């Protein structure tokens, strides 16, 4: 299969005390970081197995201090890793898309985060395939945000620059910004992402064999 898309993971090194703090309690800071690391590793597994794509990770944070840092380093060796840059999250997303375009000879970009470890290669591939019809694709999240954004032209990510992130209306505002920029915007599968412990249980149930589910079971068993 020909390569026709970059899959971009926007990730933060899962450092205890800085990662998934809204899971504490009942998780300890160390357990929350383990959950974040497991989620990222599960996501990378899916990305690396997605046919016809180039894996890219926009990374920030102190990887040597992260949970499962050795395992993460091994997985990241199979990806093109670029640094995140920008003052706020929206700006970092814009730069991540445009920097990925430069690194991959201007391939279309499907961007995901590290909060949906239940993603599969099939779901990622089918989401990328929607770009054959639409200029942008948004994967809505149950909390009102979004888990995926695909752009046929990554430079059009500039439409995100003024969108407030991490709000219950971020998904609706992102779609409005894309459509106001003249982009025909399709919709991908709706998913739950992991913000709170109630989300974690739902996500783990969708991928019970993954690392994330295994770590979550250790949290609940204590």
mmCIF file with all atom_site columns, C-alpha atoms in Angstrom:
data_model
loop_
_atom_site.group_PDB
_atom_site.id
_atom_site.type_symbol
_atom_site.label_atom_id
_atom_site.label_alt_id
_atom_site.label_comp_id
_atom_site.label_asym_id
_atom_site.label_entity_id
_atom_site.label_seq_id
_atom_site.pdbx_PDB_ins_code
_atom_site.Cartn_x
_atom_site.Cartn_y
_atom_site.Cartn_z
_atom_site.occupancy
_atom_site.B_iso_or_equiv
_atom_site.pdbx_formal_charge
_atom_site.auth_seq_id
_atom_site.auth_comp_id
_atom_site.auth_asym_id
_atom_site.auth_atom_id
_atom_site.pdbx_PDB_model_num
ATOM 1   C CA . UNK A 1 1   ? 0.000   0.000  0.000  1.00 0.00 ? 1   UNK A CA 1
ATOM 2   C CA . UNK A 1 2   ? 1.343   3.423  -0.914 1.00 0.00 ? 2   UNK A CA 1
ATOM 3   C CA . UNK A 1 3   ? 2.027   5.909  1.877  1.00 0.00 ? 3   UNK A CA 1
ATOM 4   C CA . UNK A 1 4   ? -0.641  8.606  1.704  1.00 0.00 ? 4   UNK A CA 1
ATOM 5   C CA . UNK A 1 5   ? -0.876  10.112 5.202  1.00 0.00 ? 5   UNK A CA 1
ATOM 6   C CA . UNK A 1 6   ? 1.140   10.974 8.293  1.00 0.00 ? 6   UNK A CA 1
ATOM 7   C CA . UNK A 1 7   ? -0.318  9.973  11.645 1.00 0.00 ? 7   UNK A CA 1
ATOM 8   C CA . UNK A 1 8   ? 0.775   12.577 14.172 1.00 0.00 ? 8   UNK A CA 1
ATOM 9   C CA . UNK A 1 9   ? 0.661   11.829 17.907 1.00 0.00 ? 9   UNK A CA 1
ATOM 10  C CA . UNK A 1 10  ? 0.817   14.939 20.087 1.00 0.00 ? 10  UNK A CA 1
ATOM 11  C CA . UNK A 1 11  ? 2.331   13.688 23.329 1.00 0.00 ? 11  UNK A CA 1
ATOM 12  C CA . UNK A 1 12  ? 3.665   14.806 26.685 1.00 0.00 ? 12  UNK A CA 1
ATOM 13  C CA . UNK A 1 13  ? 6.310   12.804 28.535 1.00 0.00 ? 13  UNK A CA 1
ATOM 14  C CA . UNK A 1 14  ? 4.454   10.990 31.354 1.00 0.00 ? 14  UNK A CA 1
ATOM 15  C CA . UNK A 1 15  ? 6.375   12.364 34.326 1.00 0.00 ? 15  UNK A CA 1
ATOM 16  C CA . UNK A 1 16  ? 4.961   11.578 37.803 1.00 0.00 ? 16  UNK A CA 1
ATOM 17  C CA . UNK A 1 17  ? 3.262   14.623 39.268 1.00 0.00 ? 17  UNK A CA 1
ATOM 18  C CA . UNK A 1 18  ? 2.773   16.195 35.831 1.00 0.00 ? 18  UNK A CA 1
ATOM 19  C CA . UNK A 1 19  ? 0.854   13.525 33.918 1.00 0.00 ? 19  UNK A CA 1
ATOM 20  C CA . UNK A 1 20  ? -2.858  12.730 34.249 1.00 0.00 ? 20  UNK A CA 1
ATOM 21  C CA . UNK A 1 21  ? -3.150  14.522 37.575 1.00 0.00 ? 21  UNK A CA 1
ATOM 22  C CA . UNK A 1 22  ? -6.949  14.496 37.364 1.00 0.00 ? 22  UNK A CA 1
ATOM 23  C CA . UNK A 1 23  ? -6.771  10.755 37.969 1.00 0.00 ? 23  UNK A CA 1
ATOM 24  C CA . UNK A 1 24  ? -5.398  11.497 41.479 1.00 0.00 ? 24  UNK A CA 1
ATOM 25  C CA . UNK A 1 25  ? -6.977  10.252 43.683 1.00 0.00 ? 25  UNK A CA 1
ATOM 26  C CA . UNK A 1 26  ? -7.612  7.349  43.568 1.00 0.00 ? 26  UNK A CA 1
ATOM 27  C CA . UNK A 1 27  ? -4.400  6.946  41.548 1.00 0.00 ? 27  UNK A CA 1
ATOM 28  C CA . UNK A 1 28  ? -1.138  8.123  43.048 1.00 0.00 ? 28  UNK A CA 1
ATOM 29  C CA . UNK A 1 29  ? 1.015   10.472 40.921 1.00 0.00 ? 29  UNK A CA 1
ATOM 30  C CA . UNK A 1 30  ? 3.243   7.524  40.023 1.00 0.00 ? 30  UNK A CA 1
ATOM 31  C CA . UNK A 1 31  ? 0.244   5.409  39.000 1.00 0.00 ? 31  UNK A CA 1
ATOM 32  C CA . UNK A 1 32  ? -1.197  8.262  36.953 1.00 0.00 ? 32  UNK A CA 1
ATOM 33  C CA . UNK A 1 33  ? 2.096   8.549  35.089 1.00 0.00 ? 33  UNK A CA 1
ATOM 34  C CA . UNK A 1 34  ? 2.087   4.786  34.491 1.00 0.00 ? 34  UNK A CA 1
ATOM 35  C CA . UNK A 1 35  ? -1.421  5.081  33.044 1.00 0.00 ? 35  UNK A CA 1
ATOM 36  C CA . UNK A 1 36  ? -0.318  7.931  30.791 1.00 0.00 ? 36  UNK A CA 1
ATOM 37  C CA . UNK A 1 37  ? 2.713   5.969  29.621 1.00 0.00 ? 37  UNK A CA 1
ATOM 38  C CA . UNK A 1 38  ? 0.618   2.893  28.943 1.00 0.00 ? 38  UNK A CA 1
ATOM 39  C CA . UNK A 1 39  ? -1.895  4.969  26.982 1.00 0.00 ? 39  UNK A CA 1
ATOM 40  C CA . UNK A 1 40  ? 0.879   6.475  24.868 1.00 0.00 ? 40  UNK A CA 1
ATOM 41  C CA . UNK A 1 41  ? 2.466   3.085  24.204 1.00 0.00 ? 41  UNK A CA 1
ATOM 42  C CA . UNK A 1 42  ? -0.870  1.549  23.210 1.00 0.00 ? 42  UNK A CA 1
ATOM 43  C CA . UNK A 1 43  ? -1.485  4.501  20.889 1.00 0.00 ? 43  UNK A CA 1
ATOM 44  C CA . UNK A 1 44  ? 1.940   4.148  19.319 1.00 0.00 ? 44  UNK A CA 1
ATOM 45  C CA . UNK A 1 45  ? 1.336   0.433  18.750 1.00 0.00 ? 45  UNK A CA 1
ATOM 46  C CA . UNK A 1 46  ? -1.817  1.276  16.785 1.00 0.00 ? 46  UNK A CA 1
ATOM 47  C CA . UNK A 1 47  ? -0.129  4.072  14.843 1.00 0.00 ? 47  UNK A CA 1
ATOM 48  C CA . UNK A 1 48  ? 2.880   1.937  13.922 1.00 0.00 ? 48  UNK A CA 1
ATOM 49  C CA . UNK A 1 49  ? 0.575   -0.814 12.643 1.00 0.00 ? 49  UNK A CA 1
ATOM 50  C CA . UNK A 1 50  ? -1.578  1.492  10.493 1.00 0.00 ? 50  UNK A CA 1
ATOM 51  C CA . UNK A 1 51  ? -0.960  0.714  6.826  1.00 0.00 ? 51  UNK A CA 1
ATOM 52  C CA . UNK A 1 52  ? -0.033  3.419  4.345  1.00 0.00 ? 52  UNK A CA 1
ATOM 53  C CA . UNK A 1 53  ? 1.037   5.951  6.959  1.00 0.00 ? 53  UNK A CA 1
ATOM 54  C CA . UNK A 1 54  ? 4.154   7.586  8.385  1.00 0.00 ? 54  UNK A CA 1
ATOM 55  C CA . UNK A 1 55  ? 4.298   7.787  12.219 1.00 0.00 ? 55  UNK A CA 1
ATOM 56  C CA . UNK A 1 56  ? 5.233   11.170 13.696 1.00 0.00 ? 56  UNK A CA 1
ATOM 57  C CA . UNK A 1 57  ? 5.313   12.212 17.365 1.00 0.00 ? 57  UNK A CA 1
ATOM 58  C CA . UNK A 1 58  ? 5.308   15.846 18.505 1.00 0.00 ? 58  UNK A CA 1
ATOM 59  C CA . UNK A 1 59  ? 6.798   15.500 21.972 1.00 0.00 ? 59  UNK A CA 1
ATOM 60  C CA . UNK A 1 60  ? 7.230   17.771 24.958 1.00 0.00 ? 60  UNK A CA 1
ATOM 61  C CA . UNK A 1 61  ? 8.491   17.140 28.477 1.00 0.00 ? 61  UNK A CA 1
ATOM 62  C CA . UNK A 1 62  ? 11.336  15.330 30.227 1.00 0.00 ? 62  UNK A CA 1
ATOM 63  C CA . UNK A 1 63  ? 11.414  11.858 28.689 1.00 0.00 ? 63  UNK A CA 1
ATOM 64  C CA . UNK A 1 64  ? 14.260  10.522 30.890 1.00 0.00 ? 64  UNK A CA 1
ATOM 65  C CA . UNK A 1 65  ? 12.129  11.315 33.975 1.00 0.00 ? 65  UNK A CA 1
ATOM 66  C CA . UNK A 1 66  ? 8.997   9.695  32.538 1.00 0.00 ? 66  UNK A CA 1
ATOM 67  C CA . UNK A 1 67  ? 7.354   6.458  33.540 1.00 0.00 ? 67  UNK A CA 1
ATOM 68  C CA . UNK A 1 68  ? 8.379   3.592  31.237 1.00 0.00 ? 68  UNK A CA 1
ATOM 69  C CA . UNK A 1 69  ? 10.983  5.834  29.646 1.00 0.00 ? 69  UNK A CA 1
ATOM 70  C CA . UNK A 1 70  ? 13.025  2.934  28.254 1.00 0.00 ? 70  UNK A CA 1
ATOM 71  C CA . UNK A 1 71  ? 9.995   1.345  26.602 1.00 0.00 ? 71  UNK A CA 1
ATOM 72  C CA . UNK A 1 72  ? 8.929   4.699  25.219 1.00 0.00 ? 72  UNK A CA 1
ATOM 73  C CA . UNK A 1 73  ? 12.381  5.365  23.776 1.00 0.00 ? 73  UNK A CA 1
ATOM 74  C CA . UNK A 1 74  ? 12.273  2.040  21.932 1.00 0.00 ? 74  UNK A CA 1
ATOM 75  C CA . UNK A 1 75  ? 8.874   2.838  20.414 1.00 0.00 ? 75  UNK A CA 1
ATOM 76  C CA . UNK A 1 76  ? 9.865   6.381  19.510 1.00 0.00 ? 76  UNK A CA 1
ATOM 77  C CA . UNK A 1 77  ? 12.880  5.136  17.542 1.00 0.00 ? 77  UNK A CA 1
ATOM 78  C CA . UNK A 1 78  ? 10.372  3.866  14.983 1.00 0.00 ? 78  UNK A CA 1
ATOM 79  C CA . UNK A 1 79  ? 8.790   7.319  14.612 1.00 0.00 ? 79  UNK A CA 1
ATOM 80  C CA . UNK A 1 80  ? 9.844   10.713 13.358 1.00 0.00 ? 80  UNK A CA 1
ATOM 81  C CA . UNK A 1 81  ? 10.017  12.768 16.561 1.00 0.00 ? 81  UNK A CA 1
ATOM 82  C CA . UNK A 1 82  ? 9.616   16.544 16.438 1.00 0.00 ? 82  UNK A CA 1
ATOM 83  C CA . UNK A 1 83  ? 9.567   18.977 19.369 1.00 0.00 ? 83  UNK A CA 1
ATOM 84  C CA . UNK A 1 84  ? 6.415   20.794 20.284 1.00 0.00 ? 84  UNK A CA 1
ATOM 85  C CA . UNK A 1 85  ? 6.697   24.563 20.020 1.00 0.00 ? 85  UNK A CA 1
ATOM 86  C CA . UNK A 1 86  ? 4.368   27.426 20.830 1.00 0.00 ? 86  UNK A CA 1
ATOM 87  C CA . UNK A 1 87  ? 3.052   29.387 23.777 1.00 0.00 ? 87  UNK A CA 1
ATOM 88  C CA . UNK A 1 88  ? -0.259  27.574 24.284 1.00 0.00 ? 88  UNK A CA 1
ATOM 89  C CA . UNK A 1 89  ? -1.779  24.264 23.257 1.00 0.00 ? 89  UNK A CA 1
ATOM 90  C CA . UNK A 1 90  ? -3.599  25.619 20.209 1.00 0.00 ? 90  UNK A CA 1
ATOM 91  C CA . UNK A 1 91  ? -0.381  27.156 18.901 1.00 0.00 ? 91  UNK A CA 1
ATOM 92  C CA . UNK A 1 92  ? 1.512   23.926 19.539 1.00 0.00 ? 92  UNK A CA 1
ATOM 93  C CA . UNK A 1 93  ? -1.085  22.013 17.523 1.00 0.00 ? 93  UNK A CA 1
ATOM 94  C CA . UNK A 1 94  ? -0.754  24.416 14.604 1.00 0.00 ? 94  UNK A CA 1
ATOM 95  C CA . UNK A 1 95  ? 3.032   24.057 14.588 1.00 0.00 ? 95  UNK A CA 1
ATOM 96  C CA . UNK A 1 96  ? 2.816   20.280 15.008 1.00 0.00 ? 96  UNK A CA 1
ATOM 97  C CA . UNK A 1 97  ? 0.762   19.985 11.819 1.00 0.00 ? 97  UNK A CA 1
ATOM 98  C CA . UNK A 1 98  ? 2.968   22.301 9.790  1.00 0.00 ? 98  UNK A CA 1
ATOM 99  C CA . UNK A 1 99  ? 6.197   20.756 11.101 1.00 0.00 ? 99  UNK A CA 1
ATOM 100 C CA . UNK A 1 100 ? 4.858   17.293 10.262 1.00 0.00 ? 100 UNK A CA 1
ATOM 101 C CA . UNK A 1 101 ? 4.139   18.482 6.736  1.00 0.00 ? 101 UNK A CA 1
ATOM 102 C CA . UNK A 1 102 ? 7.763   19.573 6.387  1.00 0.00 ? 102 UNK A CA 1
ATOM 103 C CA . UNK A 1 103 ? 9.076   16.292 7.835  1.00 0.00 ? 103 UNK A CA 1
ATOM 104 C CA . UNK A 1 104 ? 6.911   14.108 5.555  1.00 0.00 ? 104 UNK A CA 1
ATOM 105 C CA . UNK A 1 105 ? 7.077   15.971 2.248  1.00 0.00 ? 105 UNK A CA 1
ATOM 106 C CA . UNK A 1 106 ? 3.664   17.565 2.753  1.00 0.00 ? 106 UNK A CA 1
ATOM 107 C CA . UNK A 1 107 ? 1.588   14.455 3.328  1.00 0.00 ? 107 UNK A CA 1
ATOM 108 C CA . UNK A 1 108 ? -1.938  14.919 4.694  1.00 0.00 ? 108 UNK A CA 1
ATOM 109 C CA . UNK A 1 109 ? -1.925  14.653 8.498  1.00 0.00 ? 109 UNK A CA 1
ATOM 110 C CA . UNK A 1 110 ? -4.147  12.720 10.886 1.00 0.00 ? 110 UNK A CA 1
ATOM 111 C CA . UNK A 1 111 ? -3.485  14.008 14.403 1.00 0.00 ? 111 UNK A CA 1
ATOM 112 C CA . UNK A 1 112 ? -4.385  12.178 17.603 1.00 0.00 ? 112 UNK A CA 1
ATOM 113 C CA . UNK A 1 113 ? -3.431  12.593 21.241 1.00 0.00 ? 113 UNK A CA 1
ATOM 114 C CA . UNK A 1 114 ? -2.363  10.070 23.864 1.00 0.00 ? 114 UNK A CA 1
ATOM 115 C CA . UNK A 1 115 ? -5.743  9.905  25.639 1.00 0.00 ? 115 UNK A CA 1
ATOM 116 C CA . UNK A 1 116 ? -7.456  7.293  23.437 1.00 0.00 ? 116 UNK A CA 1
ATOM 117 C CA . UNK A 1 117 ? -5.456  4.081  23.874 1.00 0.00 ? 117 UNK A CA 1
ATOM 118 C CA . UNK A 1 118 ? -8.407  2.103  22.510 1.00 0.00 ? 118 UNK A CA 1
ATOM 119 C CA . UNK A 1 119 ? -7.705  3.286  18.952 1.00 0.00 ? 119 UNK A CA 1
ATOM 120 C CA . UNK A 1 120 ? -6.948  0.573  16.422 1.00 0.00 ? 120 UNK A CA 1
ATOM 121 C CA . UNK A 1 121 ? -5.046  0.560  13.142 1.00 0.00 ? 121 UNK A CA 1
ATOM 122 C CA . UNK A 1 122 ? -8.346  0.001  11.356 1.00 0.00 ? 122 UNK A CA 1
ATOM 123 C CA . UNK A 1 123 ? -9.963  3.032  12.958 1.00 0.00 ? 123 UNK A CA 1
ATOM 124 C CA . UNK A 1 124 ? -6.971  5.233  12.177 1.00 0.00 ? 124 UNK A CA 1
ATOM 125 C CA . UNK A 1 125 ? -6.879  4.027  8.582  1.00 0.00 ? 125 UNK A CA 1
ATOM 126 C CA . UNK A 1 126 ? -10.611 4.560  8.056  1.00 0.00 ? 126 UNK A CA 1
ATOM 127 C CA . UNK A 1 127 ? -10.377 8.050  9.552  1.00 0.00 ? 127 UNK A CA 1
ATOM 128 C CA . UNK A 1 128 ? -7.499  8.967  7.251  1.00 0.00 ? 128 UNK A CA 1
ATOM 129 C CA . UNK A 1 129 ? -9.463  7.587  4.295  1.00 0.00 ? 129 UNK A CA 1
ATOM 130 C CA . UNK A 1 130 ? -12.200 10.161 4.905  1.00 0.00 ? 130 UNK A CA 1
ATOM 131 C CA . UNK A 1 131 ? -9.780  12.753 3.521  1.00 0.00 ? 131 UNK A CA 1
ATOM 132 C CA . UNK A 1 132 ? -10.429 11.333 0.079  1.00 0.00 ? 132 UNK A CA 1
ATOM 133 C CA . UNK A 1 133 ? -13.846 12.984 0.312  1.00 0.00 ? 133 UNK A CA 1
ATOM 134 C CA . UNK A 1 134 ? -13.411 15.819 2.802  1.00 0.00 ? 134 UNK A CA 1
ATOM 135 C CA . UNK A 1 135 ? -10.727 18.462 3.294  1.00 0.00 ? 135 UNK A CA 1
ATOM 136 C CA . UNK A 1 136 ? -10.811 18.054 7.087  1.00 0.00 ? 136 UNK A CA 1
ATOM 137 C CA . UNK A 1 137 ? -12.092 15.351 9.423  1.00 0.00 ? 137 UNK A CA 1
ATOM 138 C CA . UNK A 1 138 ? -12.909 15.792 13.102 1.00 0.00 ? 138 UNK A CA 1
ATOM 139 C CA . UNK A 1 139 ? -13.232 12.873 15.512 1.00 0.00 ? 139 UNK A CA 1
ATOM 140 C CA . UNK A 1 140 ? -15.534 14.030 18.324 1.00 0.00 ? 140 UNK A CA 1
ATOM 141 C CA . UNK A 1 141 ? -14.932 13.053 21.946 1.00 0.00 ? 141 UNK A CA 1
ATOM 142 C CA . UNK A 1 142 ? -17.670 12.262 24.441 1.00 0.00 ? 142 UNK A CA 1
ATOM 143 C CA . UNK A 1 143 ? -16.660 15.201 26.653 1.00 0.00 ? 143 UNK A CA 1
ATOM 144 C CA . UNK A 1 144 ? -17.310 17.777 23.917 1.00 0.00 ? 144 UNK A CA 1
ATOM 145 C CA . UNK A 1 145 ? -13.741 17.977 22.672 1.00 0.00 ? 145 UNK A CA 1
ATOM 146 C CA . UNK A 1 146 ? -12.151 15.949 19.900 1.00 0.00 ? 146 UNK A CA 1
ATOM 147 C CA . UNK A 1 147 ? -9.747  13.033 19.748 1.00 0.00 ? 147 UNK A CA 1
ATOM 148 C CA . UNK A 1 148 ? -8.689  13.268 16.090 1.00 0.00 ? 148 UNK A CA 1
ATOM 149 C CA . UNK A 1 149 ? -8.175  15.951 13.476 1.00 0.00 ? 149 UNK A CA 1
ATOM 150 C CA . UNK A 1 150 ? -7.227  15.111 9.896  1.00 0.00 ? 150 UNK A CA 1
ATOM 151 C CA . UNK A 1 151 ? -6.290  17.735 7.331  1.00 0.00 ? 151 UNK A CA 1
ATOM 152 C CA . UNK A 1 152 ? -5.646  17.175 3.640  1.00 0.00 ? 152 UNK A CA 1
ATOM 153 C CA . UNK A 1 153 ? -3.497  20.332 3.702  1.00 0.00 ? 153 UNK A CA 1
ATOM 154 C CA . UNK A 1 154 ? -1.701  20.563 7.074  1.00 0.00 ? 154 UNK A CA 1
ATOM 155 C CA . UNK A 1 155 ? -1.076  24.284 6.569  1.00 0.00 ? 155 UNK A CA 1
ATOM 156 C CA . UNK A 1 156 ? -4.808  24.781 7.135  1.00 0.00 ? 156 UNK A CA 1
ATOM 157 C CA . UNK A 1 157 ? -4.234  23.911 10.805 1.00 0.00 ? 157 UNK A CA 1
ATOM 158 C CA . UNK A 1 158 ? -3.791  27.656 11.275 1.00 0.00 ? 158 UNK A CA 1
ATOM 159 C CA . UNK A 1 159 ? -7.581  27.723 11.656 1.00 0.00 ? 159 UNK A CA 1
ATOM 160 C CA . UNK A 1 160 ? -7.020  26.260 15.146 1.00 0.00 ? 160 UNK A CA 1
ATOM 161 C CA . UNK A 1 161 ? -4.999  29.224 16.364 1.00 0.00 ? 161 UNK A CA 1
ATOM 162 C CA . UNK A 1 162 ? -7.867  31.036 18.062 1.00 0.00 ? 162 UNK A CA 1
ATOM 163 C CA . UNK A 1 163 ? -9.800  27.975 19.267 1.00 0.00 ? 163 UNK A CA 1
ATOM 164 C CA . UNK A 1 164 ? -9.900  27.594 23.070 1.00 0.00 ? 164 UNK A CA 1
ATOM 165 C CA . UNK A 1 165 ? -8.852  24.089 24.065 1.00 0.00 ? 165 UNK A CA 1
ATOM 166 C CA . UNK A 1 166 ? -9.908  21.742 26.873 1.00 0.00 ? 166 UNK A CA 1
ATOM 167 C CA . UNK A 1 167 ? -13.465 23.063 27.114 1.00 0.00 ? 167 UNK A CA 1
ATOM 168 C CA . UNK A 1 168 ? -16.815 21.296 26.735 1.00 0.00 ? 168 UNK A CA 1
ATOM 169 C CA . UNK A 1 169 ? -17.423 23.257 23.531 1.00 0.00 ? 169 UNK A CA 1
ATOM 170 C CA . UNK A 1 170 ? -13.959 22.820 22.000 1.00 0.00 ? 170 UNK A CA 1
ATOM 171 C CA . UNK A 1 171 ? -15.255 20.311 19.466 1.00 0.00 ? 171 UNK A CA 1
ATOM 172 C CA . UNK A 1 172 ? -18.033 22.596 18.255 1.00 0.00 ? 172 UNK A CA 1
ATOM 173 C CA . UNK A 1 173 ? -15.697 25.600 18.150 1.00 0.00 ? 173 UNK A CA 1
ATOM 174 C CA . UNK A 1 174 ? -13.074 23.647 16.228 1.00 0.00 ? 174 UNK A CA 1
ATOM 175 C CA . UNK A 1 175 ? -15.611 22.539 13.622 1.00 0.00 ? 175 UNK A CA 1
ATOM 176 C CA . UNK A 1 176 ? -16.848 26.126 13.303 1.00 0.00 ? 176 UNK A CA 1
ATOM 177 C CA . UNK A 1 177 ? -13.276 27.375 12.812 1.00 0.00 ? 177 UNK A CA 1
ATOM 178 C CA . UNK A 1 178 ? -12.539 24.772 10.138 1.00 0.00 ? 178 UNK A CA 1
ATOM 179 C CA . UNK A 1 179 ? -15.738 25.460 8.246  1.00 0.00 ? 179 UNK A CA 1
ATOM 180 C CA . UNK A 1 180 ? -15.281 29.230 8.553  1.00 0.00 ? 180 UNK A CA 1
ATOM 181 C CA . UNK A 1 181 ? -11.889 28.712 6.895  1.00 0.00 ? 181 UNK A CA 1
ATOM 182 C CA . UNK A 1 182 ? -13.709 27.130 3.966  1.00 0.00 ? 182 UNK A CA 1
ATOM 183 C CA . UNK A 1 183 ? -12.889 23.503 4.765  1.00 0.00 ? 183 UNK A CA 1
ATOM 184 C CA . UNK A 1 184 ? -15.454 20.814 4.046  1.00 0.00 ? 184 UNK A CA 1
ATOM 185 C CA . UNK A 1 185 ? -15.312 18.894 7.351  1.00 0.00 ? 185 UNK A CA 1
ATOM 186 C CA . UNK A 1 186 ? -16.310 15.272 7.808  1.00 0.00 ? 186 UNK A CA 1
ATOM 187 C CA . UNK A 1 187 ? -16.901 13.392 11.035 1.00 0.00 ? 187 UNK A CA 1
ATOM 188 C CA . UNK A 1 188 ? -15.063 10.336 12.332 1.00 0.00 ? 188 UNK A CA 1
ATOM 189 C CA . UNK A 1 189 ? -16.121 7.847  15.004 1.00 0.00 ? 189 UNK A CA 1
ATOM 190 C CA . UNK A 1 190 ? -16.930 9.334  18.419 1.00 0.00 ? 190 UNK A CA 1
ATOM 191 C CA . UNK A 1 191 ? -14.677 8.097  21.242 1.00 0.00 ? 191 UNK A CA 1
ATOM 192 C CA . UNK A 1 192 ? -14.206 8.569  24.960 1.00 0.00 ? 192 UNK A CA 1
ATOM 193 C CA . UNK A 1 193 ? -10.833 9.957  25.973 1.00 0.00 ? 193 UNK A CA 1
ATOM 194 C CA . UNK A 1 194 ? -9.186  9.657  29.370 1.00 0.00 ? 194 UNK A CA 1
ATOM 195 C CA . UNK A 1 195 ? -9.539  12.743 31.544 1.00 0.00 ? 195 UNK A CA 1
ATOM 196 C CA . UNK A 1 196 ? -10.973 11.308 34.757 1.00 0.00 ? 196 UNK A CA 1
ATOM 197 C CA . UNK A 1 197 ? -11.084 7.878  36.381 1.00 0.00 ? 197 UNK A CA 1
ATOM 198 C CA . UNK A 1 198 ? -14.638 7.272  35.155 1.00 0.00 ? 198 UNK A CA 1
ATOM 199 C CA . UNK A 1 199 ? -13.363 7.760  31.597 1.00 0.00 ? 199 UNK A CA 1
ATOM 200 C CA . UNK A 1 200 ? -10.469 5.401  32.247 1.00 0.00 ? 200 UNK A CA 1
ATOM 201 C CA . UNK A 1 201 ? -12.805 2.530  33.070 1.00 0.00 ? 201 UNK A CA 1
ATOM 202 C CA . UNK A 1 202 ? -14.822 3.028  29.891 1.00 0.00 ? 202 UNK A CA 1
ATOM 203 C CA . UNK A 1 203 ? -11.713 3.204  27.729 1.00 0.00 ? 203 UNK A CA 1
ATOM 204 C CA . UNK A 1 204 ? -10.105 0.154  29.343 1.00 0.00 ? 204 UNK A CA 1
ATOM 205 C CA . UNK A 1 205 ? -13.270 -1.864 28.732 1.00 0.00 ? 205 UNK A CA 1
ATOM 206 C CA . UNK A 1 206 ? -12.928 -1.138 24.998 1.00 0.00 ? 206 UNK A CA 1
ATOM 207 C CA . UNK A 1 207 ? -9.337  -2.449 24.899 1.00 0.00 ? 207 UNK A CA 1
ATOM 208 C CA . UNK A 1 208 ? -9.082  -4.944 27.770 1.00 0.00 ? 208 UNK A CA 1
ATOM 209 C CA . UNK A 1 209 ? -5.901  -6.575 26.439 1.00 0.00 ? 209 UNK A CA 1
ATOM 210 C CA . UNK A 1 210 ? -3.907  -3.343 26.228 1.00 0.00 ? 210 UNK A CA 1
ATOM 211 C CA . UNK A 1 211 ? -1.262  -1.951 28.544 1.00 0.00 ? 211 UNK A CA 1
ATOM 212 C CA . UNK A 1 212 ? -3.615  0.783  29.722 1.00 0.00 ? 212 UNK A CA 1
ATOM 213 C CA . UNK A 1 213 ? -6.227  -1.689 30.947 1.00 0.00 ? 213 UNK A CA 1
ATOM 214 C CA . UNK A 1 214 ? -3.555  -3.762 32.668 1.00 0.00 ? 214 UNK A CA 1
ATOM 215 C CA . UNK A 1 215 ? -2.204  -0.751 34.574 1.00 0.00 ? 215 UNK A CA 1
ATOM 216 C CA . UNK A 1 216 ? -5.719  0.374  35.504 1.00 0.00 ? 216 UNK A CA 1
ATOM 217 C CA . UNK A 1 217 ? -6.402  -3.018 37.053 1.00 0.00 ? 217 UNK A CA 1
ATOM 218 C CA . UNK A 1 218 ? -3.409  -2.556 39.358 1.00 0.00 ? 218 UNK A CA 1
ATOM 219 C CA . UNK A 1 219 ? -4.765  0.832  40.481 1.00 0.00 ? 219 UNK A CA 1
ATOM 220 C CA . UNK A 1 220 ? -8.150  -0.643 41.334 1.00 0.00 ? 220 UNK A CA 1
ATOM 221 C CA . UNK A 1 221 ? -6.650  -3.644 43.093 1.00 0.00 ? 221 UNK A CA 1
ATOM 222 C CA . UNK A 1 222 ? -4.908  -1.570 45.757 1.00 0.00 ? 222 UNK A CA 1
#
